[in-house]
PDB file of C-alpha atoms in Angstrom:
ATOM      1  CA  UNK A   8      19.809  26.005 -27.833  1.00  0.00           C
ATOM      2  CA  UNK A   9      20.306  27.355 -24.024  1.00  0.00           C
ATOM      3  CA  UNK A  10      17.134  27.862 -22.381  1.00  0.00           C
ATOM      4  CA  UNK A  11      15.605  31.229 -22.867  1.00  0.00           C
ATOM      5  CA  UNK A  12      14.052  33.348 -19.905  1.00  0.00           C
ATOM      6  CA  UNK A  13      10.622  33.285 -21.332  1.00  0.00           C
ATOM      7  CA  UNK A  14      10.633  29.544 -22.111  1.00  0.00           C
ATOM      8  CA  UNK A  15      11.741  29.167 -18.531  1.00  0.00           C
ATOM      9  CA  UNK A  16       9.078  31.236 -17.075  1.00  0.00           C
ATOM     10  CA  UNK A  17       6.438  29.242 -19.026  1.00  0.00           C
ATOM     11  CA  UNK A  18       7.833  26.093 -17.530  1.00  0.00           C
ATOM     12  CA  UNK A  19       8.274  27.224 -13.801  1.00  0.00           C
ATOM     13  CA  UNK A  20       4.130  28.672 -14.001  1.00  0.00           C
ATOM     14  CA  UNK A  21       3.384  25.115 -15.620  1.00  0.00           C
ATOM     15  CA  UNK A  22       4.792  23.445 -12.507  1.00  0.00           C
ATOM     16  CA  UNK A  23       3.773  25.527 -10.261  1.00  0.00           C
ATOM     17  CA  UNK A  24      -0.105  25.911 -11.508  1.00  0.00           C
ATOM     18  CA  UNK A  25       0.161  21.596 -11.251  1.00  0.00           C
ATOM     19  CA  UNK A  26       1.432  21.267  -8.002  1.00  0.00           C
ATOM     20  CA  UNK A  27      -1.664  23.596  -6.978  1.00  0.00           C
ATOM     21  CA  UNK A  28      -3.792  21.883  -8.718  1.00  0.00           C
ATOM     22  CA  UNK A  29      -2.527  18.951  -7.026  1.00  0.00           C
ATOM     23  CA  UNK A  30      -2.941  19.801  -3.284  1.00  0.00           C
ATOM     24  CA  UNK A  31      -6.452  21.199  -3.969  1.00  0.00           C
ATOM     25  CA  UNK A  32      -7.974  17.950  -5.689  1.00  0.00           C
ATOM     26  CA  UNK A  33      -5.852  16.128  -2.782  1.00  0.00           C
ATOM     27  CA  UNK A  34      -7.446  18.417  -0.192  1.00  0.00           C
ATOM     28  CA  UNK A  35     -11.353  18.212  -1.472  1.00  0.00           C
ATOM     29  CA  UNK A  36     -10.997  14.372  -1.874  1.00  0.00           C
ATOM     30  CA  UNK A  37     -10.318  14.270   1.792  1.00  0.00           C
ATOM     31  CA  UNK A  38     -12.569  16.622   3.153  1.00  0.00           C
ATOM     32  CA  UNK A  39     -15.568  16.248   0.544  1.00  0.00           C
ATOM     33  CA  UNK A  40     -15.132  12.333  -0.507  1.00  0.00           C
ATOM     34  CA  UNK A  41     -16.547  14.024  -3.668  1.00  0.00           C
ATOM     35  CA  UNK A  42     -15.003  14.943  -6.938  1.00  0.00           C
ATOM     36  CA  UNK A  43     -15.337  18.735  -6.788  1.00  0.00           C
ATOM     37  CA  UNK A  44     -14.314  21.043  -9.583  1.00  0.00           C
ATOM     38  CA  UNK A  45     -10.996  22.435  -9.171  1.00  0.00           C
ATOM     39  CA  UNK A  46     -10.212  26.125 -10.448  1.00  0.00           C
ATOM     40  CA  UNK A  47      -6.908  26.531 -11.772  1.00  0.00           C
ATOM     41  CA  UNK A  48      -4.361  29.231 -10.200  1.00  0.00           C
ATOM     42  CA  UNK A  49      -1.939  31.062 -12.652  1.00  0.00           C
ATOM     43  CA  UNK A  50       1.326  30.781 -10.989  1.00  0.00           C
ATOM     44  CA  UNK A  51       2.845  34.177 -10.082  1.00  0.00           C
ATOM     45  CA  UNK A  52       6.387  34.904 -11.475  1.00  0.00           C
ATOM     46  CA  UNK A  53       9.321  35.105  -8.523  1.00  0.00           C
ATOM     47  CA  UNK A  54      10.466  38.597  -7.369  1.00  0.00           C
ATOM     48  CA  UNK A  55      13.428  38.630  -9.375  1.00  0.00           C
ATOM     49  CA  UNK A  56      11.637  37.188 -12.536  1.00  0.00           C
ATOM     50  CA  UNK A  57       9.722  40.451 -12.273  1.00  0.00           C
ATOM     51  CA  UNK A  58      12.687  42.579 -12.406  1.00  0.00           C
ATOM     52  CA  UNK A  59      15.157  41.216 -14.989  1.00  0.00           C
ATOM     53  CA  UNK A  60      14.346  42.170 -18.924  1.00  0.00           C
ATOM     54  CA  UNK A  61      12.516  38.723 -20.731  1.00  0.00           C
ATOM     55  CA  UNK A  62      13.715  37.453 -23.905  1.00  0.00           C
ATOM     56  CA  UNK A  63      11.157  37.691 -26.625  1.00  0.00           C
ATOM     57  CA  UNK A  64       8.581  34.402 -26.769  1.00  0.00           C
ATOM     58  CA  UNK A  65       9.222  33.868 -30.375  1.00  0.00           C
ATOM     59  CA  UNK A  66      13.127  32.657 -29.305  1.00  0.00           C
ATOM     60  CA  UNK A  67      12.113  29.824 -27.689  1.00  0.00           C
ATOM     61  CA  UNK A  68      12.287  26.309 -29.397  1.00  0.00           C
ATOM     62  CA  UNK A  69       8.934  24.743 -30.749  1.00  0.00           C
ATOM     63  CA  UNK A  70      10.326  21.669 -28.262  1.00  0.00           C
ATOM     64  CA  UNK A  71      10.673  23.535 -25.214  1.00  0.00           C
ATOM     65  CA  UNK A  72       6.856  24.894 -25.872  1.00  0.00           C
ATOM     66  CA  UNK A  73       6.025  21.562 -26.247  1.00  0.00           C
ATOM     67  CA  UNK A  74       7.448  20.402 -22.923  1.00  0.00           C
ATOM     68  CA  UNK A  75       5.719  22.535 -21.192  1.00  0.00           C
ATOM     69  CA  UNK A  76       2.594  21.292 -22.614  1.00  0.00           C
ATOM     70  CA  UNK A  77       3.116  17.911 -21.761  1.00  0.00           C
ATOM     71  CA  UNK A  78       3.819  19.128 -18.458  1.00  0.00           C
ATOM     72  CA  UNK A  79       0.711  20.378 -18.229  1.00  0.00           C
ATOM     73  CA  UNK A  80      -1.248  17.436 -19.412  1.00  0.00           C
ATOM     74  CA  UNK A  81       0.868  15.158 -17.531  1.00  0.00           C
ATOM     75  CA  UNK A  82       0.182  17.420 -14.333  1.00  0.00           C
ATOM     76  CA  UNK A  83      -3.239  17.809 -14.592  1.00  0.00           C
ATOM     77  CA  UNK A  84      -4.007  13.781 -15.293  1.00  0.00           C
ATOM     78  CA  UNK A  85      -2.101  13.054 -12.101  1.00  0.00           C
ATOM     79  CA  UNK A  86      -4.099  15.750 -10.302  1.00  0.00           C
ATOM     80  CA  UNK A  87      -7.543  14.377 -11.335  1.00  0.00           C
ATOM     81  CA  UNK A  88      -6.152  10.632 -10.545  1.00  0.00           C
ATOM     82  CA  UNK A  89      -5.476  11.528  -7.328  1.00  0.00           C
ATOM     83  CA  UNK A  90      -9.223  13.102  -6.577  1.00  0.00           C
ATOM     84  CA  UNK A  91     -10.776  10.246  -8.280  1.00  0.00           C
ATOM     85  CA  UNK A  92      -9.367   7.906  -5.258  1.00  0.00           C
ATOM     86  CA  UNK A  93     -12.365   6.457  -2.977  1.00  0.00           C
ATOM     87  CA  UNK A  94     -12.770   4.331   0.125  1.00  0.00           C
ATOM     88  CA  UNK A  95     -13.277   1.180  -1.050  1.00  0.00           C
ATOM     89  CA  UNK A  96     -17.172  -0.524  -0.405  1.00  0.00           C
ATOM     90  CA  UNK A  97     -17.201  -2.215   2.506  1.00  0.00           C
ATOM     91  CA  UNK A  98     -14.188  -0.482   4.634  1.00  0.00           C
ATOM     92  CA  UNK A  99     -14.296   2.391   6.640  1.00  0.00           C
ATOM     93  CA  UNK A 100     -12.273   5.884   5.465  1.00  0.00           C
ATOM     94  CA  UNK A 101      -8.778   5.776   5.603  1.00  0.00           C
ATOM     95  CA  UNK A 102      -7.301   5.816   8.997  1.00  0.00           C
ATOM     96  CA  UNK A 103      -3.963   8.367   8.908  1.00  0.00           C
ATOM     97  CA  UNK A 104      -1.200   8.145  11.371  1.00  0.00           C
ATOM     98  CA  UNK A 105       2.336  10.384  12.188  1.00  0.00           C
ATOM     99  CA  UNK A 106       4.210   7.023  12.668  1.00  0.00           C
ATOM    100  CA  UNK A 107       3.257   6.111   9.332  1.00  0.00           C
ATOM    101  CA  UNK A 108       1.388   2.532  10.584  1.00  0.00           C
ATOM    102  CA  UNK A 109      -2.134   2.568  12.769  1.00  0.00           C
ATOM    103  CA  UNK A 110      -2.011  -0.042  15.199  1.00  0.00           C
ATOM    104  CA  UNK A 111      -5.171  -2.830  15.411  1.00  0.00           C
ATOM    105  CA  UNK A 112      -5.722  -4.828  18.610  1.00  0.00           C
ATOM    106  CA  UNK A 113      -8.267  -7.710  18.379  1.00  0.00           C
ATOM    107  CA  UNK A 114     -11.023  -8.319  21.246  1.00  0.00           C
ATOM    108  CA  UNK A 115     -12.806 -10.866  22.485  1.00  0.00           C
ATOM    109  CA  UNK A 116     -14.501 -11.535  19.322  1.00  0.00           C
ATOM    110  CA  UNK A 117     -11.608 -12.611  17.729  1.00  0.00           C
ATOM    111  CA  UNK A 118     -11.590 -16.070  15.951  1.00  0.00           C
ATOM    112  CA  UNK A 119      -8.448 -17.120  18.505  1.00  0.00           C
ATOM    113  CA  UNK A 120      -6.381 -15.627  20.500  1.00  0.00           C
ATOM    114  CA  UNK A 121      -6.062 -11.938  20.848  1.00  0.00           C
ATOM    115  CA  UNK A 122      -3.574 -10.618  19.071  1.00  0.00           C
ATOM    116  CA  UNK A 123      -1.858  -6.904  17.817  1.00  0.00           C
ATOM    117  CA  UNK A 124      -1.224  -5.956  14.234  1.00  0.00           C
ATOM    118  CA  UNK A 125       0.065  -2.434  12.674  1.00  0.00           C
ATOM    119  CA  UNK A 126      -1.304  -1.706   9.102  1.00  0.00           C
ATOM    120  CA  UNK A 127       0.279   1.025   7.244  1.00  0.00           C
ATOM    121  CA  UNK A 128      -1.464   4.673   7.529  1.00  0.00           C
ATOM    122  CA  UNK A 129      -3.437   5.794   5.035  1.00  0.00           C
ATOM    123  CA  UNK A 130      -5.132   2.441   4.664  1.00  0.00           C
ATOM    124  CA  UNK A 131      -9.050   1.565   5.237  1.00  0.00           C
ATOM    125  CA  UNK A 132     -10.068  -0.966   7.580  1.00  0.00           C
ATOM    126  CA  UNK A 133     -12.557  -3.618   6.687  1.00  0.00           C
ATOM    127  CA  UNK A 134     -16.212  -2.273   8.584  1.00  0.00           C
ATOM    128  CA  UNK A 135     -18.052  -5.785   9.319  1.00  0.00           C
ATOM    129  CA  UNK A 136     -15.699  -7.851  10.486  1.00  0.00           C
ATOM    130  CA  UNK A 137     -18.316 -10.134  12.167  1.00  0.00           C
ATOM    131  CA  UNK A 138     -19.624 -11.252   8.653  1.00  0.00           C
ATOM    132  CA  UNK A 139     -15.516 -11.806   7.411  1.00  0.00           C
ATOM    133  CA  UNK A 140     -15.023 -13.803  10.503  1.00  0.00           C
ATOM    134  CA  UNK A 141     -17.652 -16.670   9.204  1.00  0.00           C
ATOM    135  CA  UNK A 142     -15.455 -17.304   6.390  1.00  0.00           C
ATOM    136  CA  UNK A 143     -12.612 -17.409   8.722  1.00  0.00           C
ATOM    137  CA  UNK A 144     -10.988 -13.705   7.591  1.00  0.00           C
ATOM    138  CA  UNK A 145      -9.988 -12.051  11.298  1.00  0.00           C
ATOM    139  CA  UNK A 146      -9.258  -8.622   9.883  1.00  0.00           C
ATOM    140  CA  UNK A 147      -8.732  -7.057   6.718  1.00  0.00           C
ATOM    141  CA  UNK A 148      -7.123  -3.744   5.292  1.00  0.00           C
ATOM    142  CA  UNK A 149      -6.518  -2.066   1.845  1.00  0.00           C
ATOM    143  CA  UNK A 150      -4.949   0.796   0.506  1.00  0.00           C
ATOM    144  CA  UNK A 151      -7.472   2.846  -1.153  1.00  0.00           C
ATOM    145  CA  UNK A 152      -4.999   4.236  -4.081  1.00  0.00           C
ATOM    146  CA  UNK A 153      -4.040   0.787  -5.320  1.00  0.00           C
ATOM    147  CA  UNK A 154      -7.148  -2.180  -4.660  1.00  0.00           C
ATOM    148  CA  UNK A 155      -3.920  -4.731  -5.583  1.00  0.00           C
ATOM    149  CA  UNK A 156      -2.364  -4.040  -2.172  1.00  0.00           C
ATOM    150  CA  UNK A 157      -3.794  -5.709   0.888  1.00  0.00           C
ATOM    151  CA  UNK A 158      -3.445  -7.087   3.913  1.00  0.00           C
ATOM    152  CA  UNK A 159      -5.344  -9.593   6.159  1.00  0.00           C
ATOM    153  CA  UNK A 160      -5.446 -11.890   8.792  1.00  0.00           C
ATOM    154  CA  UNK A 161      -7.045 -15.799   8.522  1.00  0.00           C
ATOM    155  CA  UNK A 162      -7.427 -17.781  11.520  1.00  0.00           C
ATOM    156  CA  UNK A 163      -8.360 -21.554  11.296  1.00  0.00           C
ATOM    157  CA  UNK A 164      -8.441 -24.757  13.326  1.00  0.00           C
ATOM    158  CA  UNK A 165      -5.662 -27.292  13.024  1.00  0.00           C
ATOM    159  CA  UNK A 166      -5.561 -30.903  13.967  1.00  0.00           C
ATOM    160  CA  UNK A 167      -4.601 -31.748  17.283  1.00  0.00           C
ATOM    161  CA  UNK A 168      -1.043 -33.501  16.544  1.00  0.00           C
ATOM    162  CA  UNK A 169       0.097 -29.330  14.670  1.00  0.00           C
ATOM    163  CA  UNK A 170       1.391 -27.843  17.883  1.00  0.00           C
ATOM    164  CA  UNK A 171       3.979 -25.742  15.699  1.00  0.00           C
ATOM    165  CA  UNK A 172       4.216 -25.048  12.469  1.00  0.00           C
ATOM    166  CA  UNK A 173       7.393 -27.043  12.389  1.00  0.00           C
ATOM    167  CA  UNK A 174       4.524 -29.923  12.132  1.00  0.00           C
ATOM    168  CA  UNK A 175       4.165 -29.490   9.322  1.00  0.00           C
ATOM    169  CA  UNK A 176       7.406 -29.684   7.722  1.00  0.00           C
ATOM    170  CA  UNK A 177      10.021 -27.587   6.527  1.00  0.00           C
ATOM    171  CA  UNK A 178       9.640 -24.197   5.455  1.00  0.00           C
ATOM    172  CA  UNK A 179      11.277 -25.180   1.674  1.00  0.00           C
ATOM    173  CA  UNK A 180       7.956 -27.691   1.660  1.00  0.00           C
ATOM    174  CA  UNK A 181       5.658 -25.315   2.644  1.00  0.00           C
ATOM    175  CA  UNK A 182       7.460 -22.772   0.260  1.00  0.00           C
ATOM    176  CA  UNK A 183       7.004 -25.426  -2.778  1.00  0.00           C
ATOM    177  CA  UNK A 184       3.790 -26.547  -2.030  1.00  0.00           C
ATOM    178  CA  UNK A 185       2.494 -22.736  -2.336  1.00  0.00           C
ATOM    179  CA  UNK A 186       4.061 -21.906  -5.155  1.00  0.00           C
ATOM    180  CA  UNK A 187       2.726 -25.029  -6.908  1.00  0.00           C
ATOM    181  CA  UNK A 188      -0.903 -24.189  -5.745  1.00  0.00           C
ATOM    182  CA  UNK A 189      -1.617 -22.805  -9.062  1.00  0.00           C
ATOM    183  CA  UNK A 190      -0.409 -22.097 -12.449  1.00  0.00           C
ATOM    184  CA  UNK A 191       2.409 -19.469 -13.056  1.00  0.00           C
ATOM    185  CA  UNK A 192       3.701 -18.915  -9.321  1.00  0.00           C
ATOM    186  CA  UNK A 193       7.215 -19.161  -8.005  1.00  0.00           C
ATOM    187  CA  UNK A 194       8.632 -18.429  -4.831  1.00  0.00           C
ATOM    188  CA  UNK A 195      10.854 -15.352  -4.610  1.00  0.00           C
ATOM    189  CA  UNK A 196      11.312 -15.125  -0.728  1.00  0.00           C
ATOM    190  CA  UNK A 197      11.361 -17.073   2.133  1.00  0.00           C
ATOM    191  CA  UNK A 198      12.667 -17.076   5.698  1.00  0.00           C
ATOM    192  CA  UNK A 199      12.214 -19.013   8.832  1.00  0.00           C
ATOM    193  CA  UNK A 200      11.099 -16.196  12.131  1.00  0.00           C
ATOM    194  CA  UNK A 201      10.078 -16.342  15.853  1.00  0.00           C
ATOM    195  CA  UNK A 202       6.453 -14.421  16.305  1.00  0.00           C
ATOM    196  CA  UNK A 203       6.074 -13.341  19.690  1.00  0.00           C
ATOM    197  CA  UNK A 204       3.532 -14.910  22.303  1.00  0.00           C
ATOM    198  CA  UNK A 205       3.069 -12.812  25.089  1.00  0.00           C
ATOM    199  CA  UNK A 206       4.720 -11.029  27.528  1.00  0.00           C
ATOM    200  CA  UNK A 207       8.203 -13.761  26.996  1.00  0.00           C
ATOM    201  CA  UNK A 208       6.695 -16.888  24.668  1.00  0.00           C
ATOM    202  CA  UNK A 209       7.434 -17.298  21.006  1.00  0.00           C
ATOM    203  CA  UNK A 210       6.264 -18.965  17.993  1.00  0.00           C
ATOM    204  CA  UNK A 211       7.680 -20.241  14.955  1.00  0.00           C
ATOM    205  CA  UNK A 212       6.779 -18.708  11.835  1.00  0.00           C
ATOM    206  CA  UNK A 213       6.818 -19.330   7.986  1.00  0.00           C
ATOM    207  CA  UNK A 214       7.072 -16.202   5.680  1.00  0.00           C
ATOM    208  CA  UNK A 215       6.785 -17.242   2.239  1.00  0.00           C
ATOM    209  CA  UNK A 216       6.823 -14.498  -0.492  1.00  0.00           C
ATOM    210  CA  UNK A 217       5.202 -15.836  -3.913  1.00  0.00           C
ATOM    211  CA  UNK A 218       5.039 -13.886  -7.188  1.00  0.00           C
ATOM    212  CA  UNK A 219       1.913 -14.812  -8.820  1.00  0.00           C
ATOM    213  CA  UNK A 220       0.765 -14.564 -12.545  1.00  0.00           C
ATOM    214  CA  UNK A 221      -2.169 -14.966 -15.245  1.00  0.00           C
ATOM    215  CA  UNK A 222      -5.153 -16.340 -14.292  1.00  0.00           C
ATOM    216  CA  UNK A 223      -4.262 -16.468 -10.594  1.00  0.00           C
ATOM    217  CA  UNK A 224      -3.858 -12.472 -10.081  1.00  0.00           C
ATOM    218  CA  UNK A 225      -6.650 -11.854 -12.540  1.00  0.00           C
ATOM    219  CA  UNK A 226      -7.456  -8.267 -13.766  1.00  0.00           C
ATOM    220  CA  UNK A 227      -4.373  -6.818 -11.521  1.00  0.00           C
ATOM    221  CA  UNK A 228      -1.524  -9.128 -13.862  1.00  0.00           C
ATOM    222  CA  UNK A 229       1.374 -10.248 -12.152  1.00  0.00           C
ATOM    223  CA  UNK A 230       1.626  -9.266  -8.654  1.00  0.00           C
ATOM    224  CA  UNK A 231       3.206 -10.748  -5.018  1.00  0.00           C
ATOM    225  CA  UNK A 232       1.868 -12.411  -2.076  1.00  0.00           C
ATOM    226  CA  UNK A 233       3.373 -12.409   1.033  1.00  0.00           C
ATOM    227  CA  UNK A 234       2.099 -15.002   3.682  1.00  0.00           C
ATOM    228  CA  UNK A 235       3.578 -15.260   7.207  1.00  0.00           C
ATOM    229  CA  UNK A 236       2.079 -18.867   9.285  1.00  0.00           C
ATOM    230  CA  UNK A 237       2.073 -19.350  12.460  1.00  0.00           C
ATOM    231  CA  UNK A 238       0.813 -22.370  14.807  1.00  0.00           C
ATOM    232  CA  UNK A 239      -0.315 -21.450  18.449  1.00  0.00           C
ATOM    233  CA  UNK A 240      -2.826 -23.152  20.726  1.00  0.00           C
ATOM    234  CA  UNK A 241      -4.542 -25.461  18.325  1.00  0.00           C
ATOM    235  CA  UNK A 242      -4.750 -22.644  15.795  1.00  0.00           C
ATOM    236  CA  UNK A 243      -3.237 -21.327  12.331  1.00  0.00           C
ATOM    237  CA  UNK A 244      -2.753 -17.714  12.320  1.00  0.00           C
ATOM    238  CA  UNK A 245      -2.019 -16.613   8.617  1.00  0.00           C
ATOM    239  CA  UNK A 246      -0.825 -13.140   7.949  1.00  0.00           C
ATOM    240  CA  UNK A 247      -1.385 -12.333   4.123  1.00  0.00           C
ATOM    241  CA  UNK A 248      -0.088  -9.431   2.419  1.00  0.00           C
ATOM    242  CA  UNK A 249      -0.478  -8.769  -1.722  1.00  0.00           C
ATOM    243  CA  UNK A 250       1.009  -6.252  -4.035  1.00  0.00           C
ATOM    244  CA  UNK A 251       0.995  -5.473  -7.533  1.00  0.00           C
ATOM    245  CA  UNK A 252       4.199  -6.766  -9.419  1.00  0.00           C
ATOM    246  CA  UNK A 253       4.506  -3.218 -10.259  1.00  0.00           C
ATOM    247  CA  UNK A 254       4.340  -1.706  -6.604  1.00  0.00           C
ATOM    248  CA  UNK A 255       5.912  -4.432  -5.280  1.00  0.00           C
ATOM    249  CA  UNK A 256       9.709  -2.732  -4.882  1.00  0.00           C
ATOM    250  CA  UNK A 257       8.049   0.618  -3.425  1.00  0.00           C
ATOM    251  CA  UNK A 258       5.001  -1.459  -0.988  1.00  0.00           C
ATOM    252  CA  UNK A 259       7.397  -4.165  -0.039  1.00  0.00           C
ATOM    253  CA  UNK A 260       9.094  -2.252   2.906  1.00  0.00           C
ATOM    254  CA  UNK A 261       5.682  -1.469   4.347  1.00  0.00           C
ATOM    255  CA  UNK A 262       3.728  -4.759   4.102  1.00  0.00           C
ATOM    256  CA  UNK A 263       6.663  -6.994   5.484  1.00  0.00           C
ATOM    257  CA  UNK A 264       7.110  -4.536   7.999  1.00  0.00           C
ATOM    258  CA  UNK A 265       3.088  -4.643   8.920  1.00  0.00           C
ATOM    259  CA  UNK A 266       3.327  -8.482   8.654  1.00  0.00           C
ATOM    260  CA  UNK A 267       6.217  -9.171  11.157  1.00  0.00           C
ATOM    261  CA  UNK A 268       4.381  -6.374  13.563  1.00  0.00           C
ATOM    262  CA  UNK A 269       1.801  -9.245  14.537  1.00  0.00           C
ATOM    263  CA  UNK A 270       2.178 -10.305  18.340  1.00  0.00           C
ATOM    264  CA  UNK A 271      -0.126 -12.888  19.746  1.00  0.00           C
ATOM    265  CA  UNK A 272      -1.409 -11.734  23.391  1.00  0.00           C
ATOM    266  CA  UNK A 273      -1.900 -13.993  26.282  1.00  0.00           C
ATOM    267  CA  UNK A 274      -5.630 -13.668  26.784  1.00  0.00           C
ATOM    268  CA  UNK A 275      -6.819 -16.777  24.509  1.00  0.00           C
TER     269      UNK A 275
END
């Protein structure tokens, strides 16, 4: 059966109260970091919806009423996911940015050399990074919305004979020897780079992209790792971006964008 005004207008106020709904949970999470309680706005029919005759309720199909039902629902459970997201313990609030990516540059506390990073916007920055930095993390960064994506920087000593991380063999060994680190992991990515050092200097770097399964990504099932390793002045500088497997497609873009963003700066 063709769609009937009324059954229309029913569906156009469903979307209309959601998308609301929506941008005021959205709104109080940000200013409040609190879940408030949301009041819910009837949505007001168009000008011309005023003035043309309706079609009597009782012509509509019982499957277009339930459509707009299960709009409804649908709308409303997005809406209340989207207030219940938090800063995660341990990282400051999200940092937002017009570019799309907030730009980090380390100082002298940094385990090496200095160095620059961008990290996408919307993300939270780890708050103590002088604890992290005993274990060897640099810097860290999540998105608050999904605790499966990361990103982080390592930065460890190497022997004296790794100048470059052609040292330590080819990129297909250090691919393999990843991916058989653990159970369930293969490699799904994997291309040789130059990082830049400087103001004219560059490095060679690894980016290896592993999918990861089981026991190894734990309570978030499968998801991706993307590492990018570089060797400068006696140390490893290991760029580590994670994902989901099921955000992987839409985060991808971002994260190997934020990982080929590092620069190391001359001040060591």
């Amino acid at each position: 059966h063709p769609l009937c005004d009324a059954c229309l207008c029913v569906l156009m106020s469903a979307l209309r109260a959601a998308h609301v709904s929506l941008r005021v949970h959205a709104a109080s999470a940000r200013r409040e970091g609190t879940r408030g309680s949301v009041g819910h706005r009837r949505g007001r029919p168009r000008a011309h919806e005023e003035d043309e005759p309706q079609q009597h309720p009782s012509l509509c199909t019982r499957r277009m009423a339930l459509t707009a039902a299960v709009l409804v629902s649908t709308s409303t459970t997005a809406a209340s996911t989207q207030a219940e997201i938090r800063t995660p313990k341990g990282y400051d609030d999200p940092s937002v940015s017009a570019s799309g990516f907030n730009t980090s540059v380390t100082g002298n506390d940094t385990l090496g050399c200095q160095y620059s990073i961008q990290w996408p916007s919307g993300w939270c920055a780890l708050s103590d990074l002088s604890s992290a930095r005993t274990v060897g993390v640099d810097n860290s960064w999540k998105d608050p919305s999904d605790e499966a994506s990361t990103l982080a920087v390592f930065v460890s000593i190497v022997a004296p004979s790794i100048k470059s991380q052609l040292d330590r063999g080819t990129i297909d060994s250090v691919a393999k020897t990843r991916a058989e680190s653990a159970p369930r992991q293969v490699t799904i990515g994997k291309r040789t780079r130059k990082t830049r050092v400087g103001s004219s200097g560059k490095a060679t770097t690894y980016d290896v992209e592993t999918k990861v399964g089981g026991g190894t990504a734990g309570r978030f099932g499968q998801a991706v790792e993307l590492v990018a390793i570089t060797v400068y002045g006696g140390k490893e500088y290991l760029v580590r971006a994670t994902a989901s497997g099921s955000s992987w497609n839409t985060q991808k873009q971002a994260l190997r964008t934020a990982v080929e963003s590092f620069e190391i700066l001359e001040t060591c």
